[in-house]
Coordinates of C-alpha atoms in Angstrom, one line a residue:
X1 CA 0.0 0.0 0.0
X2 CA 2.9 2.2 0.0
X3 CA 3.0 5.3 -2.0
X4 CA 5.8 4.4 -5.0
X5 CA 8.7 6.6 -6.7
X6 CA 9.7 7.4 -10.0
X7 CA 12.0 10.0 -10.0
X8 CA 15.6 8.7 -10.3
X9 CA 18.4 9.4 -7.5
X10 CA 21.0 11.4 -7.5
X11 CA 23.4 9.7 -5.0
X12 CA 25.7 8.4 -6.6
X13 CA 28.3 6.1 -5.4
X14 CA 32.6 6.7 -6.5
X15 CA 33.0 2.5 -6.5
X16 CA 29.9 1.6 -8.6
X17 CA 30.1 1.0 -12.0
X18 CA 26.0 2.1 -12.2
X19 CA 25.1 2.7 -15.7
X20 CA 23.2 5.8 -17.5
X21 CA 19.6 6.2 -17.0
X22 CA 17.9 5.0 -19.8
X23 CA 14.5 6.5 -18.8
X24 CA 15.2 9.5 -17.1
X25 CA 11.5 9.7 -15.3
X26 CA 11.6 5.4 -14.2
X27 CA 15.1 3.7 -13.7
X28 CA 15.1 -0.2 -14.3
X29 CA 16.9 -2.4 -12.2
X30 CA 19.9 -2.9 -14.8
X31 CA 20.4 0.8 -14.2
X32 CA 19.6 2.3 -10.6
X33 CA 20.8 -0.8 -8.1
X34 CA 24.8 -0.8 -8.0
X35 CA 26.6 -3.8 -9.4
X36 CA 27.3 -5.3 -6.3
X37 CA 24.0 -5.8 -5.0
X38 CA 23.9 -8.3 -7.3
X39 CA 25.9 -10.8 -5.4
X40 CA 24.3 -10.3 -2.2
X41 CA 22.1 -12.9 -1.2
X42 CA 20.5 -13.8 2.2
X43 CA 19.8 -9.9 2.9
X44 CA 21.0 -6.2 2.4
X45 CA 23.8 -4.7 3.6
X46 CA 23.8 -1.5 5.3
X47 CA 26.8 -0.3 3.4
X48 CA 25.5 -0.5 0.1
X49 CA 22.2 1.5 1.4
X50 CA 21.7 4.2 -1.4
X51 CA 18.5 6.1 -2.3
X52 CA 16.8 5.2 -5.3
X53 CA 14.2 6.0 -7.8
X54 CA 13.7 9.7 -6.1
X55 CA 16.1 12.8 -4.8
X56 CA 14.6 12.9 -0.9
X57 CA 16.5 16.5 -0.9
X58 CA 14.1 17.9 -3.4
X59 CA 11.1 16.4 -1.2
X60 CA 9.7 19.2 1.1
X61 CA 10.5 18.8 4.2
X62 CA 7.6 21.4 6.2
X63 CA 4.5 20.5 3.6
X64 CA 2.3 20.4 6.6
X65 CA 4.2 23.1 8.8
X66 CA 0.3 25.1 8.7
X67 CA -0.9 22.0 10.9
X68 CA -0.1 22.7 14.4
X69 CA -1.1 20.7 17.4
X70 CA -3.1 22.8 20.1
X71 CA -2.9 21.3 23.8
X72 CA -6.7 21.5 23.7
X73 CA -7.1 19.0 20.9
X74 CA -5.7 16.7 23.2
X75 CA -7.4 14.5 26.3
X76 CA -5.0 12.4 28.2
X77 CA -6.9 9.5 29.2
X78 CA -6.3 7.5 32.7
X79 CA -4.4 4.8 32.3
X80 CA -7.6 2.7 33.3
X81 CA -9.8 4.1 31.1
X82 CA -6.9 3.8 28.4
X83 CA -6.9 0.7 28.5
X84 CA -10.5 -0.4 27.6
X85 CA -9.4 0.8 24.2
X86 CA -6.3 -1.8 24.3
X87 CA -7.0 -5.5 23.4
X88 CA -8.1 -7.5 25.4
X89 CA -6.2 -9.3 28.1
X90 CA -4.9 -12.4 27.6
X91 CA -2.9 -15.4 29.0
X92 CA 1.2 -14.5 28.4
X93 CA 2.4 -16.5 25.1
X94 CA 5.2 -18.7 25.3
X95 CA 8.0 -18.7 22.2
X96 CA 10.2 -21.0 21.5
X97 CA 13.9 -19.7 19.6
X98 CA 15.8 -21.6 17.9
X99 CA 14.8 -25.2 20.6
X100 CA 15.8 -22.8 23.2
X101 CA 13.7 -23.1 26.6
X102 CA 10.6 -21.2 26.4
X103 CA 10.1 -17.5 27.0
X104 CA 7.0 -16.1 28.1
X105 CA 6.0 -12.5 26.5
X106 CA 2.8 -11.1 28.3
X107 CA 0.5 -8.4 26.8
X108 CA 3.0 -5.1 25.6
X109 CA 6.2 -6.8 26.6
X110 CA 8.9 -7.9 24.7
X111 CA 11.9 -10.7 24.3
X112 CA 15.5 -10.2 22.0
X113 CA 16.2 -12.2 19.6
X114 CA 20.2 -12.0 20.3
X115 CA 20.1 -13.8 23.2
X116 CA 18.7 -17.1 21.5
X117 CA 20.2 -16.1 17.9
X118 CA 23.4 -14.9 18.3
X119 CA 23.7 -13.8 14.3
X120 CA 20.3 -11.7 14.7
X121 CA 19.5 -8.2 16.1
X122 CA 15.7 -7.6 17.2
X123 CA 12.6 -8.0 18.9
X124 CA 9.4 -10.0 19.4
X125 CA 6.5 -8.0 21.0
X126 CA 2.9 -8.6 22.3
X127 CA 0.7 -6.3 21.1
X128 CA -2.7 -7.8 22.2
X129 CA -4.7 -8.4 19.1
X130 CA -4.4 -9.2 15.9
X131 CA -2.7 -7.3 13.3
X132 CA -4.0 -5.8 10.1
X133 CA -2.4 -2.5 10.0
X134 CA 1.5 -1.5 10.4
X135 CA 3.8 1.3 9.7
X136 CA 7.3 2.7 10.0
X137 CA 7.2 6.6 10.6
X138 CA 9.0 8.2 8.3
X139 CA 11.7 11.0 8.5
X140 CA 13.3 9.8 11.9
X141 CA 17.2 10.5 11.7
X142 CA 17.9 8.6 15.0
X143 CA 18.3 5.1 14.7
X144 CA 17.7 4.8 18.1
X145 CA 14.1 6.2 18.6
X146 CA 12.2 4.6 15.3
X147 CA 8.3 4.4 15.5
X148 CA 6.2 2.2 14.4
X149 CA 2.3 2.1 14.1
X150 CA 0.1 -0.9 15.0
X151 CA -3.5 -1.7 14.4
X152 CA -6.1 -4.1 14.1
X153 CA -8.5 -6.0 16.3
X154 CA -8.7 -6.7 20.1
X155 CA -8.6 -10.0 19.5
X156 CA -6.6 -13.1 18.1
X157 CA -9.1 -15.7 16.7
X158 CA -11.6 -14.9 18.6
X159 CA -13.1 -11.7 16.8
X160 CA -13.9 -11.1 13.1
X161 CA -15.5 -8.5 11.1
X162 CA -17.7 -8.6 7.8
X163 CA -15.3 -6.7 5.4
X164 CA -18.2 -4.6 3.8
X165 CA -20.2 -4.2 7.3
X166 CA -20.0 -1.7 9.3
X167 CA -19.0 -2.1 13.0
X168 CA -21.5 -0.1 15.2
X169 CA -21.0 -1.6 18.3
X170 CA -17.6 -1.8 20.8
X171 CA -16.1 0.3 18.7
X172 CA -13.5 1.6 21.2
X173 CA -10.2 0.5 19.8
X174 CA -6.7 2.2 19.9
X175 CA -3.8 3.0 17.3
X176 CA -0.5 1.4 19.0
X177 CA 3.0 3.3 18.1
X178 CA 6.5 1.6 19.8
X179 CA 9.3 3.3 20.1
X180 CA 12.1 0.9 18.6
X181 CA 15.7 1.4 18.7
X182 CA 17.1 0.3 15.8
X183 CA 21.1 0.3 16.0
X184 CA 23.1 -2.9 14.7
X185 CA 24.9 -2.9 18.3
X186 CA 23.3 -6.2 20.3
X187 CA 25.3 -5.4 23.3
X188 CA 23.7 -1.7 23.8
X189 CA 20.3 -2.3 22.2
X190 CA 17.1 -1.3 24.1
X191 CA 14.2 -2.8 24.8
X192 CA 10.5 -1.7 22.0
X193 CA 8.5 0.3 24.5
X194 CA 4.8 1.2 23.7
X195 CA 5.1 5.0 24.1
X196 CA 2.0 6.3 22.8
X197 CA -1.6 5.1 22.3
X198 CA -4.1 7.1 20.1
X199 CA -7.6 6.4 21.8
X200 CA -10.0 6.9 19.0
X201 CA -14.3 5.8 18.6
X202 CA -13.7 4.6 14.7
X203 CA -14.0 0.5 15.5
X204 CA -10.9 -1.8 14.6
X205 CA -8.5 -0.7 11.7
X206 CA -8.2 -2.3 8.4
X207 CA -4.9 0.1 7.5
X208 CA -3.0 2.7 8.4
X209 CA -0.3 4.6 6.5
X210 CA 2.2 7.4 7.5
X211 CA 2.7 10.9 5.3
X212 CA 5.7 10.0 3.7
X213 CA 7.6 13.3 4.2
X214 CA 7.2 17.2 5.2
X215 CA 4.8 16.2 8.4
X216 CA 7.3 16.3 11.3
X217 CA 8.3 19.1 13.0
X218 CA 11.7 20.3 13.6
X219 CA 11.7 20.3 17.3
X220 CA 14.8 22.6 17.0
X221 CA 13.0 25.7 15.3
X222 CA 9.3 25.1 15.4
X223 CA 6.5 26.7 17.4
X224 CA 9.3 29.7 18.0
X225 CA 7.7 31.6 20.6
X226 CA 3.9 29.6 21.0
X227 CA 5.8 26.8 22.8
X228 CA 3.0 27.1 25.3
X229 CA 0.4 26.3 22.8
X230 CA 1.6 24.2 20.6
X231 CA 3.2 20.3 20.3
X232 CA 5.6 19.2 17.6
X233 CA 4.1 17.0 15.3
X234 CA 5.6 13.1 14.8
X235 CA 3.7 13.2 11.7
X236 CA 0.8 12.7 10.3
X237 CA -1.3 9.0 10.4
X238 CA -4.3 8.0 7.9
X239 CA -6.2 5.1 9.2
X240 CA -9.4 3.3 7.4
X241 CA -11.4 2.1 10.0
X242 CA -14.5 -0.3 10.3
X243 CA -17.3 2.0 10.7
X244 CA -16.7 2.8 7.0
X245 CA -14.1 5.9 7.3
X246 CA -11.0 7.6 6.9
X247 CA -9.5 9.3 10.0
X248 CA -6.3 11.4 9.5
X249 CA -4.7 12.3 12.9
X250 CA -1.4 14.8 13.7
X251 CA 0.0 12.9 15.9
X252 CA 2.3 14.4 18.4
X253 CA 6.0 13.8 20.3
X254 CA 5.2 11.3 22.8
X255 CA 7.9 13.2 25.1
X256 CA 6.7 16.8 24.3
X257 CA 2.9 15.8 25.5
X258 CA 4.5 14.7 28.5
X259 CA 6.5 17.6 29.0
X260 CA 3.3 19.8 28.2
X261 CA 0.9 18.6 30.6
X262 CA 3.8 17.8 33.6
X263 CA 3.8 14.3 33.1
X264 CA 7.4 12.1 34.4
X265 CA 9.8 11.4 31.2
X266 CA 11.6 8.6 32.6
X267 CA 8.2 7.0 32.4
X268 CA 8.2 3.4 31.0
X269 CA 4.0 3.3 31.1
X270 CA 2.4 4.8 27.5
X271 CA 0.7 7.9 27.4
X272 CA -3.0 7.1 26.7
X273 CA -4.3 10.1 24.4
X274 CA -8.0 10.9 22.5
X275 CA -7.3 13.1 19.9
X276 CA -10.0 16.1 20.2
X277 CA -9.9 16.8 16.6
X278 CA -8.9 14.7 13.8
X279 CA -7.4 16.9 10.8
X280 CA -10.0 14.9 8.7
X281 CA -12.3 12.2 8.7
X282 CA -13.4 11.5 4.9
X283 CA -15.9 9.1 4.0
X284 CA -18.6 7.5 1.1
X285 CA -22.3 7.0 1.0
X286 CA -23.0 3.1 1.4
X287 CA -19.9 2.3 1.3
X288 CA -16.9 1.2 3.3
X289 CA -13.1 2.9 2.6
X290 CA -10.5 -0.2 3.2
X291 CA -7.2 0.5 1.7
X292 CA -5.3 3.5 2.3
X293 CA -2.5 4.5 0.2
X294 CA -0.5 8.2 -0.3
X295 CA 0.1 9.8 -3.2
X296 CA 3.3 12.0 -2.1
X297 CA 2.1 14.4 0.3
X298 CA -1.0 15.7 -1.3
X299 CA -3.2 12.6 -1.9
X300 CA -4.9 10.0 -0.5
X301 CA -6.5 7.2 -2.5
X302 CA -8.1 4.8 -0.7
X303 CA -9.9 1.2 -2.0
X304 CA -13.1 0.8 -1.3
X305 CA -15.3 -2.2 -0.8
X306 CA -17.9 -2.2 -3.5
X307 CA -14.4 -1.6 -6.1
X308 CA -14.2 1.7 -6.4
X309 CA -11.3 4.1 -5.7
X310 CA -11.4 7.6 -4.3
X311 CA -9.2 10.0 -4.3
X312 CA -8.4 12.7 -2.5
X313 CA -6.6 16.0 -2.7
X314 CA -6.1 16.4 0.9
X315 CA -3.8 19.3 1.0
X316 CA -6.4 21.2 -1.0
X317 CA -9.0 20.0 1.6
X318 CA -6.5 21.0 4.8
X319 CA -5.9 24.9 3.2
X320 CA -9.4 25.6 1.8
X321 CA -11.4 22.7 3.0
X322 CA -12.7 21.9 -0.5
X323 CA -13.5 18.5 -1.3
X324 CA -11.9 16.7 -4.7
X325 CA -13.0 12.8 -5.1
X326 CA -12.7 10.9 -8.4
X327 CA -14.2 7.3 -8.1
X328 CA -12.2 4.3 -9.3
X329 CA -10.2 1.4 -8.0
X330 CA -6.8 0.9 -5.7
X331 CA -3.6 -0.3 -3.9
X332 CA -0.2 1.9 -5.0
X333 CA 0.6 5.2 -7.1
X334 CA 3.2 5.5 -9.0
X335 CA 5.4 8.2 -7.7
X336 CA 6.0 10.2 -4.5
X337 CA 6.8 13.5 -6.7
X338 CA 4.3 13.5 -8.9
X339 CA 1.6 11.0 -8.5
X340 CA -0.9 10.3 -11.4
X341 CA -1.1 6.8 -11.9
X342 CA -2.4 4.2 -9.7
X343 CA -2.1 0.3 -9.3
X344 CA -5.2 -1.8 -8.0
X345 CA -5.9 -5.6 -7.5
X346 CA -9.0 -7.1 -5.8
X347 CA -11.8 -9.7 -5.5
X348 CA -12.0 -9.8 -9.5
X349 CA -8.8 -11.0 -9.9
X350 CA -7.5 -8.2 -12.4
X351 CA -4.5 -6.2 -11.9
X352 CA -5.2 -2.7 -13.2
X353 CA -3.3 0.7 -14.0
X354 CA -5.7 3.9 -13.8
X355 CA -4.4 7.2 -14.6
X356 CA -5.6 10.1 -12.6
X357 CA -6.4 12.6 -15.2
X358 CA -8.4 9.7 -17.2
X359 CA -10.1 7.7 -14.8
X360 CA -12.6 6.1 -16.8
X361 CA -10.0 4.3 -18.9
X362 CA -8.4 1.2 -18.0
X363 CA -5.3 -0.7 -18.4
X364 CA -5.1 -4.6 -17.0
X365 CA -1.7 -5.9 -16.6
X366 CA -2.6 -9.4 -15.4
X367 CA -6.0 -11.4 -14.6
X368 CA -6.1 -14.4 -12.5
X369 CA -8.9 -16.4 -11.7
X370 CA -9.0 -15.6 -7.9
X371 CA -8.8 -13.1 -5.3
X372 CA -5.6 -11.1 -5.8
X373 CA -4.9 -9.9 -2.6
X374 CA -1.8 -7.4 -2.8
X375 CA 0.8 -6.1 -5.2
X376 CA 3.1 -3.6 -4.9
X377 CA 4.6 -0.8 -7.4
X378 CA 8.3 -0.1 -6.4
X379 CA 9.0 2.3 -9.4
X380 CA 12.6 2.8 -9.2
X381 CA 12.5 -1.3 -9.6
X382 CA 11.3 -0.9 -13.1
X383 CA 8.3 -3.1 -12.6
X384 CA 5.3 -4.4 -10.3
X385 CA 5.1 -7.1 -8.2
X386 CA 2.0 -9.1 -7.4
X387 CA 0.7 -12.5 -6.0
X388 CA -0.9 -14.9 -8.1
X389 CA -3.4 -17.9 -7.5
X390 CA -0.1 -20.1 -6.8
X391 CA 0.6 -18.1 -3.8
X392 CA 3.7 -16.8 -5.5
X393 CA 5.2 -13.4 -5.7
X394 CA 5.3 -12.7 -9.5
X395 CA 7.8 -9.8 -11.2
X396 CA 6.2 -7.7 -14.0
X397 CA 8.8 -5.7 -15.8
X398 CA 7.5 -2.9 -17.5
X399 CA 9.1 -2.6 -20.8
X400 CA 7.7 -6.4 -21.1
X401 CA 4.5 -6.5 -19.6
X402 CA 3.2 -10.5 -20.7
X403 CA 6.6 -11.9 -18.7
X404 CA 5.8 -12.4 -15.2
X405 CA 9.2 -14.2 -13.2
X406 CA 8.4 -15.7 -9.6
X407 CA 10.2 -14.5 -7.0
X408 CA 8.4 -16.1 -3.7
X409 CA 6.6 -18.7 -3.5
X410 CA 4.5 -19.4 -0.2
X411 CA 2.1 -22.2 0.8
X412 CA -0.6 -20.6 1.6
X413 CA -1.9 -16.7 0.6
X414 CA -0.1 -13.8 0.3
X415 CA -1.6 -11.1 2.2
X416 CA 0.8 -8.6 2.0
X417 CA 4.0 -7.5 -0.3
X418 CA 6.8 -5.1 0.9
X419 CA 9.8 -2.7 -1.1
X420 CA 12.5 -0.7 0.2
X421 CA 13.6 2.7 -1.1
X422 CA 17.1 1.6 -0.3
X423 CA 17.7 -1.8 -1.0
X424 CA 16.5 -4.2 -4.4
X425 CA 15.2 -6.7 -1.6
X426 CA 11.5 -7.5 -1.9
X427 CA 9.5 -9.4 1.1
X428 CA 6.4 -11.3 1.4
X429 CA 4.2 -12.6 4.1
X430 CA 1.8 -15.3 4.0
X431 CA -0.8 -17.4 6.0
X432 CA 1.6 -20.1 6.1
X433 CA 3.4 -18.3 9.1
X434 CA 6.2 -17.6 7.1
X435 CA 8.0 -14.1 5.8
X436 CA 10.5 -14.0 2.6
X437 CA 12.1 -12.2 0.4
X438 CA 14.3 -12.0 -2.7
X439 CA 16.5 -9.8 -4.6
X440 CA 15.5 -8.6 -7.5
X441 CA 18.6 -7.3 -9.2
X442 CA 19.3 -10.9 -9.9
X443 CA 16.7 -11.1 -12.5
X444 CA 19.7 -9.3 -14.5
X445 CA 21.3 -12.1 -15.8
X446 CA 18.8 -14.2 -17.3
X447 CA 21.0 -17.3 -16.5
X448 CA 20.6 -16.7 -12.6
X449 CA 17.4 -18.0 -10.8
X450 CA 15.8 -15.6 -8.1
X451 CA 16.4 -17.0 -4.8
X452 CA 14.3 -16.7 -2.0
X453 CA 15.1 -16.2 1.8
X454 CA 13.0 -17.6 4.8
X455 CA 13.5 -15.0 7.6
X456 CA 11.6 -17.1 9.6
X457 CA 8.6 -19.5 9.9
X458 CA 6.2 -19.8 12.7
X459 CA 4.3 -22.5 14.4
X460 CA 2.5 -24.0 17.1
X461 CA 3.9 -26.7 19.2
X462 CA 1.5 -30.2 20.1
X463 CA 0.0 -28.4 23.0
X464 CA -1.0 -25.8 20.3
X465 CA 0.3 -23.1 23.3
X466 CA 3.7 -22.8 22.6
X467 CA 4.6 -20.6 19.7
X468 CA 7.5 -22.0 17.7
X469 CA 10.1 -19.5 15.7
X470 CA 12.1 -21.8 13.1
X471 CA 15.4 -19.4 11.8
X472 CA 18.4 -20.0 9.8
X473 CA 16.3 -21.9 7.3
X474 CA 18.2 -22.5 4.4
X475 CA 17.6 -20.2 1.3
X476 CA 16.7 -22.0 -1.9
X477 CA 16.1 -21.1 -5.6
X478 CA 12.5 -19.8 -6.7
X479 CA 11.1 -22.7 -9.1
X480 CA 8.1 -24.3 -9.8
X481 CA 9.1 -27.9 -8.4
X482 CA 8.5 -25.9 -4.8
X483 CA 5.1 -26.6 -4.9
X484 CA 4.1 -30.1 -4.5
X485 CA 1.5 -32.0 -4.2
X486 CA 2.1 -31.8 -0.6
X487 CA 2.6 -28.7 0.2
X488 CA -1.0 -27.7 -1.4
X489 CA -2.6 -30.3 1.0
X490 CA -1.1 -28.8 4.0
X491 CA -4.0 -27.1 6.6
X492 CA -2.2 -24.0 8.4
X493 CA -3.8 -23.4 11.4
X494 CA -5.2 -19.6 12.0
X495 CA -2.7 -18.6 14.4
X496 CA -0.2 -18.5 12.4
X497 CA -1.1 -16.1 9.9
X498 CA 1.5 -13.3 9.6
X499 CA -0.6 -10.2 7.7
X500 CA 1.6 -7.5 7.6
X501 CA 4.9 -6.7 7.0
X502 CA 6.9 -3.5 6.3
X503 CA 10.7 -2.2 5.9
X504 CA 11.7 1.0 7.5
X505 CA 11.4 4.1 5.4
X506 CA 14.6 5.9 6.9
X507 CA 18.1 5.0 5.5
X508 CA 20.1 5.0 8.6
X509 CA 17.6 1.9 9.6
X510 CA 16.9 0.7 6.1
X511 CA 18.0 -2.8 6.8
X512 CA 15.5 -3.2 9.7
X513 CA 11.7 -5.1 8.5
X514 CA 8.1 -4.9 10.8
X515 CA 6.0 -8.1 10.5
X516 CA 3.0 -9.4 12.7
X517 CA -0.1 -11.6 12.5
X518 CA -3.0 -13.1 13.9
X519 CA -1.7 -13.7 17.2
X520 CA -0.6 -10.1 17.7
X521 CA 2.9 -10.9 18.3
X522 CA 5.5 -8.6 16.3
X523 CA 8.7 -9.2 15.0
X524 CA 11.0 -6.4 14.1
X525 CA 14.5 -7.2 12.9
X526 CA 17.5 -6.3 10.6
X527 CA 17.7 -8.2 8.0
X528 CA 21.7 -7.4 7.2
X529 CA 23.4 -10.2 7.3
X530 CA 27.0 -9.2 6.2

């Protein structure tokens, strides 16, 4: 659901022997990835971190500096009536790494991965319920103090909602955002904290996205003078939510609110806030909005349950409050910069292009005769990425649009499909418990095969209360002998279901990926292995 570049980078590296653009608006991967990358394998390397496919210094970095944060918008909730909003309670889950004694992780706490897996760097965390929405915020420079934002149900198996029904009753849920530290160091590495929760009367949420750029203050120079009055803003969060709307929230510095209204820093309990007054909260007649996905700074599209698309110019709306909707269908655009085209998939199994200024006219890429559930456009890749009826991850190029090359293959469906602006590494995660990825710069030489990478595979032990983490699995090529006969017979149980999955927007944590599932347990992680 991530908003998608086009607009080529400038960085450019003394040791790479990176070849002229051939298409100065949409780099393909022969051209924008640096020779090495090539070689690499089991994951990316910090090192080799560049920005592709746009120039983040031409990006503007105060878009939003007209929305400001009043104290008044804000209620700070006691923490017992905070936490109605929170999942429910539950039993603490025990996990299982690498045939290691069990751990036991109760409701918002946390276990390292170091101390099982000596060659990894990360976290598990309990967030209660099970996830449907998750993103990194973008624009953070300290590795140390990354956010990410969690939604979803209160629930694990238990609950379950009608996709095109509206929720009209317990609809007290809450937004989740950890504060992660995200350095390489395993020795010095802190503990994923829940610092802020956004209290909120919308029912569960379906999706969430960040602004990907010029929402976050500059704590430094900002409010100059109405410090008294105003908050810095982390950013700002669109949600979709199950009574059928679109709620977009300024969300502000966990540790400025608690400076504001006298609250202790050294704190490790969240701060429980009801936002007052949404920026916006957009919706359709008879309708439900599902999907949520940025266009740059400016738009919103989101997907809507009967098949259409809206759109919306939502910095028009924020300056003048005028209202701008065209009706189509969704799931990516096609540039941060200057967004005009966007990707869909859905129930009807066609994966379409729309442009903007046409809307009415149509271009299918691929039809399958199924659901398709996700895709993904990562521009500066040259191509689009989808999942088939196979469960596998399939690579459109664009200058070749009937080759499709499989990338991942799952057991069981896709639900979700993730790119990096940093890094040609493309991941996957599936109802089989399991999250992947591959890199796509080896679909240069046609003689290579794509090989995929198991990050890791979860499971239930005989009790069916132990939660089992299998790592180190070995990596393998992407062919079609990995489906057997077998493998299509298997029955994964619910509980393992991993739904969401995201890589961090920020370069100086571009290595590190988000994923979580039905049991509301959350793995963060780098994936450099080097």
């Amino acid at each position: 659901m991530s908003a998608s570049l086009n607009q080529t980078s400038t960085t450019n590296r003394s040791q790479s022997k990176r070849k002229k653009f051939a298409n100065p608006n949409r780099g393909d991967i022969d051209e924008v990835f640096d020779d090495e990358w090539e070689e690499v394998v089991l994951g990316p390397r910090k090192r080799l971190l560049q920005p592709v496919g746009v120039n983040f210094e031409s990006l503007p970095q105060n878009a939003y500096e007209f929305v400001k944060i009043k104290t008044n918008d804000l209620k700070i909730l006691p923490e017992n009536i905070g936490k109605t909003y929170l999942p429910h309670s539950r039993d603490p889950f025990s996990i299982v790494l690498a045939n290691s004694d069990p751990i036991r992780v109760s409701q918002f706490e946390s276990c390292t991965l170091n101390d099982k897996l000596p060659r990894k760097v990360g976290h598990i965390f309990n967030v209660g319920g099970s996830i449907w929405a998750m993103d990194w915020c973008p624009n953070i420079q300290n590795q140390h103090d990354q956010y990410l934002a969690i939604g979803g149900y209160k629930s694990t198996t238990e609950e379950h909602h009608y996709i095109a029904r509206r929720q009209k009753n317990d609809v007290n849920y809450a937004i989740q955002i950890w504060k992660i530290d995200c350095q390489d160091d395993a020795t010095s590495i802190e503990d994923p904290r829940l610092d802020i929760v956004i209290c909120h009367e919308y029912g569960c949420t379906f999706d969430l996205q960040w602004c990907p750029y010029g929402a976050q203050d500059n704590c430094k120079d900002a409010f100059e003078g109405q410090s008294e009055h105003f908050i810095p803003k982390l950013g700002i969060l669109a949600a979709s939510f199950s009574d059928g709307s679109i709620g977009i929230f300024a969300i502000p510095k966990p540790d400025y609110v608690r400076h504001k209204f006298g609250l202790s820093q050294d704190s490790n309990k969240p701060l429980f806030v009801k936002i007052l007054k949404p920026l916006l909260v957009l919706s359709l007649p008879q309708v439900l909005c599902w999907t949520i996905s940025w266009g740059g700074h400016k738009k919103i599209a989101t997907g809507c349950t009967n098949g259409d698309i809206a759109i919306w110019d939502i910095e028009d709306i924020l300056t003048s409050n005028i209202t701008n909707k065209n009706l189509s269908d969704l799931e990516a655009w096609n540039s941060m910069e200057n967004p005009s085209h966007t990707l869909s998939c859905g129930h009807d199994g066609r994966l379409l292009i729309f442009n903007e200024r046409e809307p009415w006219f149509k271009n299918m890429i691929q039809r399958i005769r199924a659901f398709m559930m996700t895709t993904c456009w990562p521009c500066h890749y040259g191509g689009i990425a989808f999942a088939d009826t196979d469960n596998t991850v399939r690579y459109i190029r664009m200058d070749d649009l009937k080759k499709t090359t499989g990338i991942i293959m799952h057991h069981a469906n896709v639900f979700r499909i993730s790119a990096s602006y940093f890094h040609p590494f493309m991941a996957s995660c599936s109802a089989d418990g399991t999250v992947k990825m591959a890199n796509i710069c080896r679909l240069r030489d046609r003689h290579q095969k794509p090989i995929q990478v198991t990050l890791y595979r979860i499971g239930l032990d005989e009790d069916q209360k132990t939660i089992l983490f299998w790592d180190n699995i070995k990596s393998q090529e992407t062919t079609a002998t990995y489906h057997t006969p077998q493998a299509f017979s298997h029955f994964f149980k619910p509980e393992v279901s991993i739904q969401r999955i995201a890589w961090n927007p920020n370069l100086n944590a571009g290595t590190w990926i988000a994923s979580g599932g039905t049991l509301g347990l959350v793995r963060v992680e780098s994936a450099d292995r080097e």
